[in-house]
mmCIF file with all atom_site columns, C-alpha atoms in Angstrom:
data_model
loop_
_atom_site.group_PDB
_atom_site.id
_atom_site.type_symbol
_atom_site.label_atom_id
_atom_site.label_alt_id
_atom_site.label_comp_id
_atom_site.label_asym_id
_atom_site.label_entity_id
_atom_site.label_seq_id
_atom_site.pdbx_PDB_ins_code
_atom_site.Cartn_x
_atom_site.Cartn_y
_atom_site.Cartn_z
_atom_site.occupancy
_atom_site.B_iso_or_equiv
_atom_site.pdbx_formal_charge
_atom_site.auth_seq_id
_atom_site.auth_comp_id
_atom_site.auth_asym_id
_atom_site.auth_atom_id
_atom_site.pdbx_PDB_model_num
ATOM 1   C CA . MET A 1 1   ? 96.956 31.800 143.314 1.00 70.00 ? 159 MET A CA 1
ATOM 2   C CA . LEU A 1 2   ? 95.355 32.893 140.068 1.00 67.00 ? 160 LEU A CA 1
ATOM 3   C CA . THR A 1 3   ? 96.931 30.063 138.084 1.00 75.00 ? 161 THR A CA 1
ATOM 4   C CA . ASP A 1 4   ? 95.577 27.495 140.530 1.00 72.00 ? 162 ASP A CA 1
ATOM 5   C CA . PHE A 1 5   ? 92.124 29.060 140.357 1.00 71.00 ? 163 PHE A CA 1
ATOM 6   C CA . LEU A 1 6   ? 92.153 29.044 136.564 1.00 66.00 ? 164 LEU A CA 1
ATOM 7   C CA . ALA A 1 7   ? 93.435 25.473 136.498 1.00 64.00 ? 165 ALA A CA 1
ATOM 8   C CA . SER A 1 8   ? 90.577 24.272 138.689 1.00 72.00 ? 166 SER A CA 1
ATOM 9   C CA . HIS A 1 9   ? 87.817 26.371 137.113 1.00 79.00 ? 167 HIS A CA 1
ATOM 10  C CA . TRP A 1 10  ? 88.749 26.650 133.419 1.00 86.00 ? 168 TRP A CA 1
ATOM 11  C CA . LEU A 1 11  ? 86.108 24.186 132.267 1.00 88.00 ? 169 LEU A CA 1
ATOM 12  C CA . ASP A 1 12  ? 83.489 25.891 134.420 1.00 87.00 ? 170 ASP A CA 1
ATOM 13  C CA . MET A 1 13  ? 84.414 29.245 132.819 1.00 88.00 ? 171 MET A CA 1
ATOM 14  C CA . PHE A 1 14  ? 84.545 27.912 129.246 1.00 92.00 ? 172 PHE A CA 1
ATOM 15  C CA . THR A 1 15  ? 81.178 26.168 129.407 1.00 91.00 ? 173 THR A CA 1
ATOM 16  C CA . THR A 1 16  ? 79.755 29.303 131.008 1.00 89.00 ? 174 THR A CA 1
ATOM 17  C CA . ILE A 1 17  ? 80.832 31.312 127.960 1.00 92.00 ? 175 ILE A CA 1
ATOM 18  C CA . LEU A 1 18  ? 79.187 28.717 125.731 1.00 93.00 ? 176 LEU A CA 1
ATOM 19  C CA . GLY A 1 19  ? 76.102 28.949 127.916 1.00 89.00 ? 177 GLY A CA 1
ATOM 20  C CA . LEU A 1 20  ? 75.891 32.695 127.379 1.00 90.00 ? 178 LEU A CA 1
ATOM 21  C CA . LEU A 1 21  ? 76.119 32.163 123.638 1.00 94.00 ? 179 LEU A CA 1
ATOM 22  C CA . TYR A 1 22  ? 73.437 29.460 123.829 1.00 91.00 ? 180 TYR A CA 1
ATOM 23  C CA . ILE A 1 23  ? 70.907 31.564 125.728 1.00 86.00 ? 181 ILE A CA 1
ATOM 24  C CA . TRP A 1 24  ? 71.474 34.524 123.384 1.00 90.00 ? 182 TRP A CA 1
ATOM 25  C CA . LEU A 1 25  ? 70.794 32.306 120.371 1.00 91.00 ? 183 LEU A CA 1
ATOM 26  C CA . GLU A 1 26  ? 67.739 30.822 122.089 1.00 86.00 ? 184 GLU A CA 1
ATOM 27  C CA . TYR A 1 27  ? 66.391 34.296 122.867 1.00 84.00 ? 185 TYR A CA 1
ATOM 28  C CA . ARG A 1 28  ? 66.710 35.135 119.165 1.00 86.00 ? 186 ARG A CA 1
ATOM 29  C CA . ALA A 1 29  ? 65.114 31.780 118.227 1.00 84.00 ? 187 ALA A CA 1
ATOM 30  C CA . SER A 1 30  ? 68.193 31.017 116.107 1.00 90.00 ? 188 SER A CA 1
ATOM 31  C CA . ILE A 1 31  ? 68.688 27.463 114.900 1.00 89.00 ? 189 ILE A CA 1
ATOM 32  C CA . LEU A 1 32  ? 72.405 27.862 115.679 1.00 92.00 ? 190 LEU A CA 1
ATOM 33  C CA . LEU A 1 33  ? 71.555 27.343 119.355 1.00 91.00 ? 191 LEU A CA 1
ATOM 34  C CA . TRP A 1 34  ? 71.433 23.599 118.703 1.00 91.00 ? 192 TRP A CA 1
ATOM 35  C CA . PHE A 1 35  ? 75.089 23.466 117.588 1.00 93.00 ? 193 PHE A CA 1
ATOM 36  C CA . VAL A 1 36  ? 76.202 25.101 120.829 1.00 94.00 ? 194 VAL A CA 1
ATOM 37  C CA . GLY A 1 37  ? 73.697 22.809 122.521 1.00 91.00 ? 195 GLY A CA 1
ATOM 38  C CA . ILE A 1 38  ? 75.725 19.811 121.370 1.00 92.00 ? 196 ILE A CA 1
ATOM 39  C CA . ILE A 1 39  ? 79.173 21.048 122.396 1.00 93.00 ? 197 ILE A CA 1
ATOM 40  C CA . MET A 1 40  ? 78.380 22.606 125.780 1.00 93.00 ? 198 MET A CA 1
ATOM 41  C CA . PRO A 1 41  ? 76.604 19.674 127.464 1.00 92.00 ? 199 PRO A CA 1
ATOM 42  C CA . ALA A 1 42  ? 79.189 17.226 126.135 1.00 92.00 ? 200 ALA A CA 1
ATOM 43  C CA . LEU A 1 43  ? 81.783 19.139 128.174 1.00 93.00 ? 201 LEU A CA 1
ATOM 44  C CA . ASP A 1 44  ? 79.386 19.520 131.097 1.00 91.00 ? 202 ASP A CA 1
ATOM 45  C CA . ILE A 1 45  ? 79.212 15.745 131.548 1.00 92.00 ? 203 ILE A CA 1
ATOM 46  C CA . TYR A 1 46  ? 82.701 15.712 133.029 1.00 91.00 ? 204 TYR A CA 1
ATOM 47  C CA . LEU A 1 47  ? 82.239 18.999 134.906 1.00 89.00 ? 205 LEU A CA 1
ATOM 48  C CA . TYR A 1 48  ? 79.134 17.873 136.749 1.00 87.00 ? 206 TYR A CA 1
ATOM 49  C CA . TRP A 1 49  ? 80.357 14.350 137.391 1.00 89.00 ? 207 TRP A CA 1
ATOM 50  C CA . SER A 1 50  ? 83.573 15.651 138.969 1.00 87.00 ? 208 SER A CA 1
ATOM 51  C CA . HIS A 1 51  ? 81.487 17.738 141.391 1.00 84.00 ? 209 HIS A CA 1
ATOM 52  C CA . GLY A 1 52  ? 79.132 14.924 142.403 1.00 83.00 ? 210 GLY A CA 1
ATOM 53  C CA . LEU A 1 53  ? 76.162 16.167 140.398 1.00 82.00 ? 211 LEU A CA 1
ATOM 54  C CA . TYR A 1 54  ? 75.488 12.801 138.821 1.00 85.00 ? 212 TYR A CA 1
ATOM 55  C CA . GLY A 1 55  ? 71.959 13.615 137.774 1.00 79.00 ? 213 GLY A CA 1
ATOM 56  C CA . ASP A 1 56  ? 73.151 16.732 135.977 1.00 80.00 ? 214 ASP A CA 1
ATOM 57  C CA . ALA A 1 57  ? 75.928 14.727 134.320 1.00 87.00 ? 215 ALA A CA 1
ATOM 58  C CA . GLY A 1 58  ? 73.368 12.287 132.989 1.00 84.00 ? 216 GLY A CA 1
ATOM 59  C CA . MET A 1 59  ? 71.168 15.158 131.930 1.00 81.00 ? 217 MET A CA 1
ATOM 60  C CA . ALA A 1 60  ? 74.077 16.728 130.056 1.00 88.00 ? 218 ALA A CA 1
ATOM 61  C CA . ALA A 1 61  ? 74.425 13.513 128.064 1.00 89.00 ? 219 ALA A CA 1
ATOM 62  C CA . TYR A 1 62  ? 70.718 13.700 127.275 1.00 85.00 ? 220 TYR A CA 1
ATOM 63  C CA . TYR A 1 63  ? 71.066 17.381 126.285 1.00 84.00 ? 221 TYR A CA 1
ATOM 64  C CA . THR A 1 64  ? 73.733 16.443 123.768 1.00 90.00 ? 222 THR A CA 1
ATOM 65  C CA . LEU A 1 65  ? 71.440 13.951 122.050 1.00 88.00 ? 223 LEU A CA 1
ATOM 66  C CA . ALA A 1 66  ? 68.367 16.160 122.434 1.00 86.00 ? 224 ALA A CA 1
ATOM 67  C CA . ALA A 1 67  ? 70.160 19.001 120.657 1.00 89.00 ? 225 ALA A CA 1
ATOM 68  C CA . VAL A 1 68  ? 70.424 16.816 117.560 1.00 88.00 ? 226 VAL A CA 1
ATOM 69  C CA . TYR A 1 69  ? 66.685 16.102 117.807 1.00 86.00 ? 227 TYR A CA 1
ATOM 70  C CA . GLY A 1 70  ? 65.887 19.785 118.326 1.00 87.00 ? 228 GLY A CA 1
ATOM 71  C CA . TYR A 1 71  ? 67.918 20.782 115.295 1.00 88.00 ? 229 TYR A CA 1
ATOM 72  C CA . CYS A 1 72  ? 66.107 18.253 113.104 1.00 88.00 ? 230 CYS A CA 1
ATOM 73  C CA . ILE A 1 73  ? 62.680 19.434 114.316 1.00 84.00 ? 231 ILE A CA 1
ATOM 74  C CA . TRP A 1 74  ? 63.502 23.100 113.712 1.00 84.00 ? 232 TRP A CA 1
ATOM 75  C CA . LYS A 1 75  ? 65.180 22.436 110.375 1.00 82.00 ? 233 LYS A CA 1
ATOM 76  C CA . PHE A 1 76  ? 62.898 19.908 108.760 1.00 81.00 ? 234 PHE A CA 1
ATOM 77  C CA . LYS A 1 77  ? 59.446 20.082 110.374 1.00 70.00 ? 235 LYS A CA 1
ATOM 78  C CA . LYS A 1 78  ? 57.127 22.392 108.416 1.00 58.00 ? 236 LYS A CA 1
ATOM 79  C CA . THR A 1 79  ? 53.601 23.561 109.007 1.00 51.00 ? 237 THR A CA 1
ATOM 80  C CA . ARG A 1 80  ? 51.168 21.424 107.065 1.00 49.00 ? 238 ARG A CA 1
ATOM 81  C CA . LYS A 1 81  ? 49.280 24.209 105.315 1.00 51.00 ? 239 LYS A CA 1
ATOM 82  C CA . GLN A 1 82  ? 51.997 26.687 104.424 1.00 51.00 ? 240 GLN A CA 1
ATOM 83  C CA . LYS A 1 83  ? 55.120 24.517 104.415 1.00 52.00 ? 241 LYS A CA 1
ATOM 84  C CA . LEU A 1 84  ? 56.849 27.181 106.508 1.00 56.00 ? 242 LEU A CA 1
ATOM 85  C CA . SER A 1 85  ? 59.420 26.741 109.247 1.00 68.00 ? 243 SER A CA 1
ATOM 86  C CA . LEU A 1 86  ? 58.008 25.728 112.620 1.00 78.00 ? 244 LEU A CA 1
ATOM 87  C CA . PRO A 1 87  ? 56.569 28.896 114.253 1.00 86.00 ? 245 PRO A CA 1
ATOM 88  C CA . ILE A 1 88  ? 56.592 29.947 117.898 1.00 89.00 ? 246 ILE A CA 1
ATOM 89  C CA . VAL A 1 89  ? 53.237 28.868 119.336 1.00 92.00 ? 247 VAL A CA 1
ATOM 90  C CA . PHE A 1 90  ? 51.462 28.421 122.640 1.00 94.00 ? 248 PHE A CA 1
ATOM 91  C CA . MET A 1 91  ? 51.527 25.025 124.277 1.00 94.00 ? 249 MET A CA 1
ATOM 92  C CA . PRO A 1 92  ? 48.186 23.260 123.624 1.00 93.00 ? 250 PRO A CA 1
ATOM 93  C CA . LYS A 1 93  ? 46.164 22.767 126.808 1.00 92.00 ? 251 LYS A CA 1
ATOM 94  C CA . LYS A 1 94  ? 45.796 19.079 126.023 1.00 94.00 ? 252 LYS A CA 1
ATOM 95  C CA . GLN A 1 95  ? 49.566 18.745 126.565 1.00 94.00 ? 253 GLN A CA 1
ATOM 96  C CA . TYR A 1 96  ? 49.489 20.048 130.149 1.00 96.00 ? 254 TYR A CA 1
ATOM 97  C CA . LEU A 1 97  ? 48.431 16.838 131.890 1.00 97.00 ? 255 LEU A CA 1
ATOM 98  C CA . PRO A 1 98  ? 50.753 14.488 129.930 1.00 97.00 ? 256 PRO A CA 1
ATOM 99  C CA . ALA A 1 99  ? 53.657 16.888 130.514 1.00 97.00 ? 257 ALA A CA 1
ATOM 100 C CA . ALA A 1 100 ? 52.912 17.047 134.261 1.00 97.00 ? 258 ALA A CA 1
ATOM 101 C CA . LEU A 1 101 ? 52.611 13.261 134.558 1.00 98.00 ? 259 LEU A CA 1
ATOM 102 C CA . PHE A 1 102 ? 55.830 12.754 132.609 1.00 97.00 ? 260 PHE A CA 1
ATOM 103 C CA . PHE A 1 103 ? 57.610 15.261 134.869 1.00 97.00 ? 261 PHE A CA 1
ATOM 104 C CA . LEU A 1 104 ? 56.473 13.486 138.046 1.00 98.00 ? 262 LEU A CA 1
ATOM 105 C CA . ALA A 1 105 ? 57.458 10.081 136.687 1.00 97.00 ? 263 ALA A CA 1
ATOM 106 C CA . ALA A 1 106 ? 60.855 11.328 135.524 1.00 95.00 ? 264 ALA A CA 1
ATOM 107 C CA . TRP A 1 107 ? 61.460 13.010 138.895 1.00 96.00 ? 265 TRP A CA 1
ATOM 108 C CA . GLY A 1 108 ? 60.670 9.815  140.772 1.00 97.00 ? 266 GLY A CA 1
ATOM 109 C CA . ILE A 1 109 ? 62.746 7.580  138.520 1.00 95.00 ? 267 ILE A CA 1
ATOM 110 C CA . THR A 1 110 ? 65.737 9.916  138.521 1.00 92.00 ? 268 THR A CA 1
ATOM 111 C CA . TYR A 1 111 ? 65.555 10.264 142.301 1.00 95.00 ? 269 TYR A CA 1
ATOM 112 C CA . PHE A 1 112 ? 65.510 6.487  142.684 1.00 95.00 ? 270 PHE A CA 1
ATOM 113 C CA . VAL A 1 113 ? 68.535 6.127  140.407 1.00 91.00 ? 271 VAL A CA 1
ATOM 114 C CA . LEU A 1 114 ? 70.482 8.777  142.333 1.00 89.00 ? 272 LEU A CA 1
ATOM 115 C CA . ILE A 1 115 ? 69.822 7.345  145.794 1.00 92.00 ? 273 ILE A CA 1
ATOM 116 C CA . THR A 1 116 ? 70.376 3.758  144.661 1.00 92.00 ? 274 THR A CA 1
ATOM 117 C CA . TRP A 1 117 ? 73.484 3.945  142.495 1.00 88.00 ? 275 TRP A CA 1
ATOM 118 C CA . THR A 1 118 ? 75.268 7.202  143.380 1.00 85.00 ? 276 THR A CA 1
ATOM 119 C CA . ASN A 1 119 ? 76.494 9.036  146.463 1.00 85.00 ? 277 ASN A CA 1
ATOM 120 C CA . SER A 1 120 ? 74.639 12.227 145.520 1.00 84.00 ? 278 SER A CA 1
ATOM 121 C CA . THR A 1 121 ? 74.168 14.611 148.441 1.00 85.00 ? 279 THR A CA 1
ATOM 122 C CA . VAL A 1 122 ? 71.373 16.531 146.691 1.00 88.00 ? 280 VAL A CA 1
ATOM 123 C CA . PRO A 1 123 ? 69.191 13.826 145.098 1.00 91.00 ? 281 PRO A CA 1
ATOM 124 C CA . VAL A 1 124 ? 65.851 15.631 145.491 1.00 94.00 ? 282 VAL A CA 1
ATOM 125 C CA . LEU A 1 125 ? 66.879 18.870 143.794 1.00 92.00 ? 283 LEU A CA 1
ATOM 126 C CA . ASP A 1 126 ? 69.206 17.192 141.298 1.00 88.00 ? 284 ASP A CA 1
ATOM 127 C CA . SER A 1 127 ? 66.437 14.861 140.132 1.00 92.00 ? 285 SER A CA 1
ATOM 128 C CA . PHE A 1 128 ? 63.902 17.704 140.144 1.00 95.00 ? 286 PHE A CA 1
ATOM 129 C CA . THR A 1 129 ? 65.923 19.900 137.761 1.00 93.00 ? 287 THR A CA 1
ATOM 130 C CA . ASN A 1 130 ? 66.624 16.934 135.532 1.00 89.00 ? 288 ASN A CA 1
ATOM 131 C CA . ALA A 1 131 ? 62.980 15.917 135.271 1.00 94.00 ? 289 ALA A CA 1
ATOM 132 C CA . LEU A 1 132 ? 61.791 19.445 134.541 1.00 95.00 ? 290 LEU A CA 1
ATOM 133 C CA . SER A 1 133 ? 64.598 19.893 132.012 1.00 92.00 ? 291 SER A CA 1
ATOM 134 C CA . PHE A 1 134 ? 63.238 16.927 130.048 1.00 90.00 ? 292 PHE A CA 1
ATOM 135 C CA . VAL A 1 135 ? 59.937 18.775 129.735 1.00 95.00 ? 293 VAL A CA 1
ATOM 136 C CA . GLY A 1 136 ? 61.672 22.074 128.974 1.00 94.00 ? 294 GLY A CA 1
ATOM 137 C CA . LEU A 1 137 ? 63.729 20.616 126.132 1.00 89.00 ? 295 LEU A CA 1
ATOM 138 C CA . TRP A 1 138 ? 60.674 18.950 124.644 1.00 92.00 ? 296 TRP A CA 1
ATOM 139 C CA . ALA A 1 139 ? 58.788 22.264 124.762 1.00 94.00 ? 297 ALA A CA 1
ATOM 140 C CA . LEU A 1 140 ? 61.751 24.123 123.247 1.00 90.00 ? 298 LEU A CA 1
ATOM 141 C CA . ALA A 1 141 ? 61.998 21.655 120.368 1.00 87.00 ? 299 ALA A CA 1
ATOM 142 C CA . ARG A 1 142 ? 58.326 22.340 119.610 1.00 90.00 ? 300 ARG A CA 1
ATOM 143 C CA . LYS A 1 143 ? 58.839 26.119 119.954 1.00 90.00 ? 301 LYS A CA 1
ATOM 144 C CA . TYR A 1 144 ? 56.245 26.462 122.714 1.00 94.00 ? 302 TYR A CA 1
ATOM 145 C CA . ALA A 1 145 ? 56.445 29.917 124.322 1.00 94.00 ? 303 ALA A CA 1
ATOM 146 C CA . GLU A 1 146 ? 55.866 28.298 127.728 1.00 95.00 ? 304 GLU A CA 1
ATOM 147 C CA . GLN A 1 147 ? 59.218 26.504 127.522 1.00 95.00 ? 305 GLN A CA 1
ATOM 148 C CA . TRP A 1 148 ? 60.720 29.596 129.139 1.00 96.00 ? 306 TRP A CA 1
ATOM 149 C CA . LEU A 1 149 ? 58.547 29.099 132.247 1.00 97.00 ? 307 LEU A CA 1
ATOM 150 C CA . PHE A 1 150 ? 60.010 25.639 132.787 1.00 97.00 ? 308 PHE A CA 1
ATOM 151 C CA . TRP A 1 151 ? 63.522 27.029 132.432 1.00 96.00 ? 309 TRP A CA 1
ATOM 152 C CA . ILE A 1 152 ? 62.897 29.818 134.939 1.00 97.00 ? 310 ILE A CA 1
ATOM 153 C CA . VAL A 1 153 ? 62.194 27.226 137.628 1.00 97.00 ? 311 VAL A CA 1
ATOM 154 C CA . VAL A 1 154 ? 65.106 25.004 136.557 1.00 96.00 ? 312 VAL A CA 1
ATOM 155 C CA . ASP A 1 155 ? 67.516 27.940 136.479 1.00 95.00 ? 313 ASP A CA 1
ATOM 156 C CA . VAL A 1 156 ? 66.580 29.201 139.952 1.00 97.00 ? 314 VAL A CA 1
ATOM 157 C CA . VAL A 1 157 ? 67.107 25.759 141.494 1.00 96.00 ? 315 VAL A CA 1
ATOM 158 C CA . CYS A 1 158 ? 70.338 25.164 139.544 1.00 94.00 ? 316 CYS A CA 1
ATOM 159 C CA . THR A 1 159 ? 71.756 28.503 140.712 1.00 95.00 ? 317 THR A CA 1
ATOM 160 C CA . ILE A 1 160 ? 71.304 27.377 144.314 1.00 94.00 ? 318 ILE A CA 1
ATOM 161 C CA . LEU A 1 161 ? 72.716 23.906 143.583 1.00 90.00 ? 319 LEU A CA 1
ATOM 162 C CA . TYR A 1 162 ? 75.845 25.187 141.859 1.00 90.00 ? 320 TYR A CA 1
ATOM 163 C CA . VAL A 1 163 ? 76.618 27.643 144.654 1.00 92.00 ? 321 VAL A CA 1
ATOM 164 C CA . HIS A 1 164 ? 76.276 24.759 147.100 1.00 89.00 ? 322 HIS A CA 1
ATOM 165 C CA . LYS A 1 165 ? 78.517 22.503 144.991 1.00 84.00 ? 323 LYS A CA 1
ATOM 166 C CA . GLY A 1 166 ? 81.263 25.077 144.408 1.00 85.00 ? 324 GLY A CA 1
ATOM 167 C CA . ILE A 1 167 ? 80.776 25.735 140.699 1.00 87.00 ? 325 ILE A CA 1
ATOM 168 C CA . PRO A 1 168 ? 80.692 29.549 140.874 1.00 88.00 ? 326 PRO A CA 1
ATOM 169 C CA . PHE A 1 169 ? 80.707 30.460 137.212 1.00 87.00 ? 327 PHE A CA 1
ATOM 170 C CA . LYS A 1 170 ? 77.891 28.068 136.409 1.00 87.00 ? 328 LYS A CA 1
ATOM 171 C CA . ALA A 1 171 ? 75.958 29.530 139.354 1.00 92.00 ? 329 ALA A CA 1
ATOM 172 C CA . LEU A 1 172 ? 76.385 33.035 137.926 1.00 92.00 ? 330 LEU A CA 1
ATOM 173 C CA . LEU A 1 173 ? 75.399 31.779 134.482 1.00 89.00 ? 331 LEU A CA 1
ATOM 174 C CA . TYR A 1 174 ? 72.187 30.206 135.735 1.00 92.00 ? 332 TYR A CA 1
ATOM 175 C CA . GLY A 1 175 ? 71.382 33.315 137.766 1.00 94.00 ? 333 GLY A CA 1
ATOM 176 C CA . LEU A 1 176 ? 71.646 35.262 134.514 1.00 92.00 ? 334 LEU A CA 1
ATOM 177 C CA . TYR A 1 177 ? 69.566 32.578 132.798 1.00 90.00 ? 335 TYR A CA 1
ATOM 178 C CA . VAL A 1 178 ? 66.686 33.404 135.142 1.00 95.00 ? 336 VAL A CA 1
ATOM 179 C CA . VAL A 1 179 ? 66.660 37.029 133.982 1.00 94.00 ? 337 VAL A CA 1
ATOM 180 C CA . ILE A 1 180 ? 67.010 36.108 130.313 1.00 91.00 ? 338 ILE A CA 1
ATOM 181 C CA . ALA A 1 181 ? 64.306 33.444 130.599 1.00 93.00 ? 339 ALA A CA 1
ATOM 182 C CA . VAL A 1 182 ? 61.858 36.057 131.898 1.00 95.00 ? 340 VAL A CA 1
ATOM 183 C CA . LEU A 1 183 ? 62.734 38.349 128.987 1.00 93.00 ? 341 LEU A CA 1
ATOM 184 C CA . GLY A 1 184 ? 62.618 35.417 126.567 1.00 92.00 ? 342 GLY A CA 1
ATOM 185 C CA . TYR A 1 185 ? 59.158 34.386 127.714 1.00 95.00 ? 343 TYR A CA 1
ATOM 186 C CA . ASN A 1 186 ? 57.818 37.902 127.218 1.00 94.00 ? 344 ASN A CA 1
ATOM 187 C CA . LYS A 1 187 ? 59.342 38.076 123.736 1.00 91.00 ? 345 LYS A CA 1
ATOM 188 C CA . TRP A 1 188 ? 58.179 34.624 122.601 1.00 92.00 ? 346 TRP A CA 1
ATOM 189 C CA . ARG A 1 189 ? 54.710 35.187 124.074 1.00 92.00 ? 347 ARG A CA 1
ATOM 190 C CA . LYS A 1 190 ? 54.277 38.334 121.980 1.00 90.00 ? 348 LYS A CA 1
ATOM 191 C CA . GLN A 1 191 ? 55.546 36.608 118.845 1.00 88.00 ? 349 GLN A CA 1
ATOM 192 C CA . ALA A 1 192 ? 53.293 33.618 119.455 1.00 87.00 ? 350 ALA A CA 1
ATOM 193 C CA . LYS A 1 193 ? 50.281 35.882 119.773 1.00 60.00 ? 351 LYS A CA 1
ATOM 194 C CA . VAL A 1 194 ? 51.072 37.546 116.450 1.00 49.00 ? 352 VAL A CA 1
ATOM 195 C CA . ILE A 1 195 ? 51.448 34.182 114.734 1.00 49.00 ? 353 ILE A CA 1
ATOM 196 C CA . LYS A 1 196 ? 48.389 32.768 116.449 1.00 46.00 ? 354 LYS A CA 1
ATOM 197 C CA . HIS A 1 197 ? 46.092 35.552 115.288 1.00 42.00 ? 355 HIS A CA 1
ATOM 198 C CA . ALA A 1 198 ? 47.715 36.163 111.883 1.00 40.00 ? 356 ALA A CA 1
#
């Protein structure tokens, strides 16, 4: 029945709506994205945990705290020379290796936690998306255009995971995220080039 469906999927639907708002604000590089970024993952903690996605539940808790950090960086960090708001820029090449090493370490640690202390049935993919999300959030907070590339990979894998775990609205949301992330990367890349050569 419809009422039963709504009763079992209302949180999935509500957080999906918040997710659409979040990605729209991110695409526009609006600082308001961080406020939605606090509320949505706080609700996702319960949603993911109840579906056995323990890594994602832990990541949602991290997202909640990271959103506060992201807001502070965007709001208060200024460029040294011009004292302007943090611009969209390209990720410095010197950051590639540290980011890759951090990702691999986070993937291994998260995988170990999942197989040791949870009954996760998808520890490899769950830990993979969590580890890459750490890097993606860090890149977003610094307004690196490449942050969208990390999210494209995360979103593709999450779409598959959520279909497998029976969270249909989240699966649709993350499928849409893939498309928006491609568009977002193209937009941010163009803006970063303008700022870089201005």
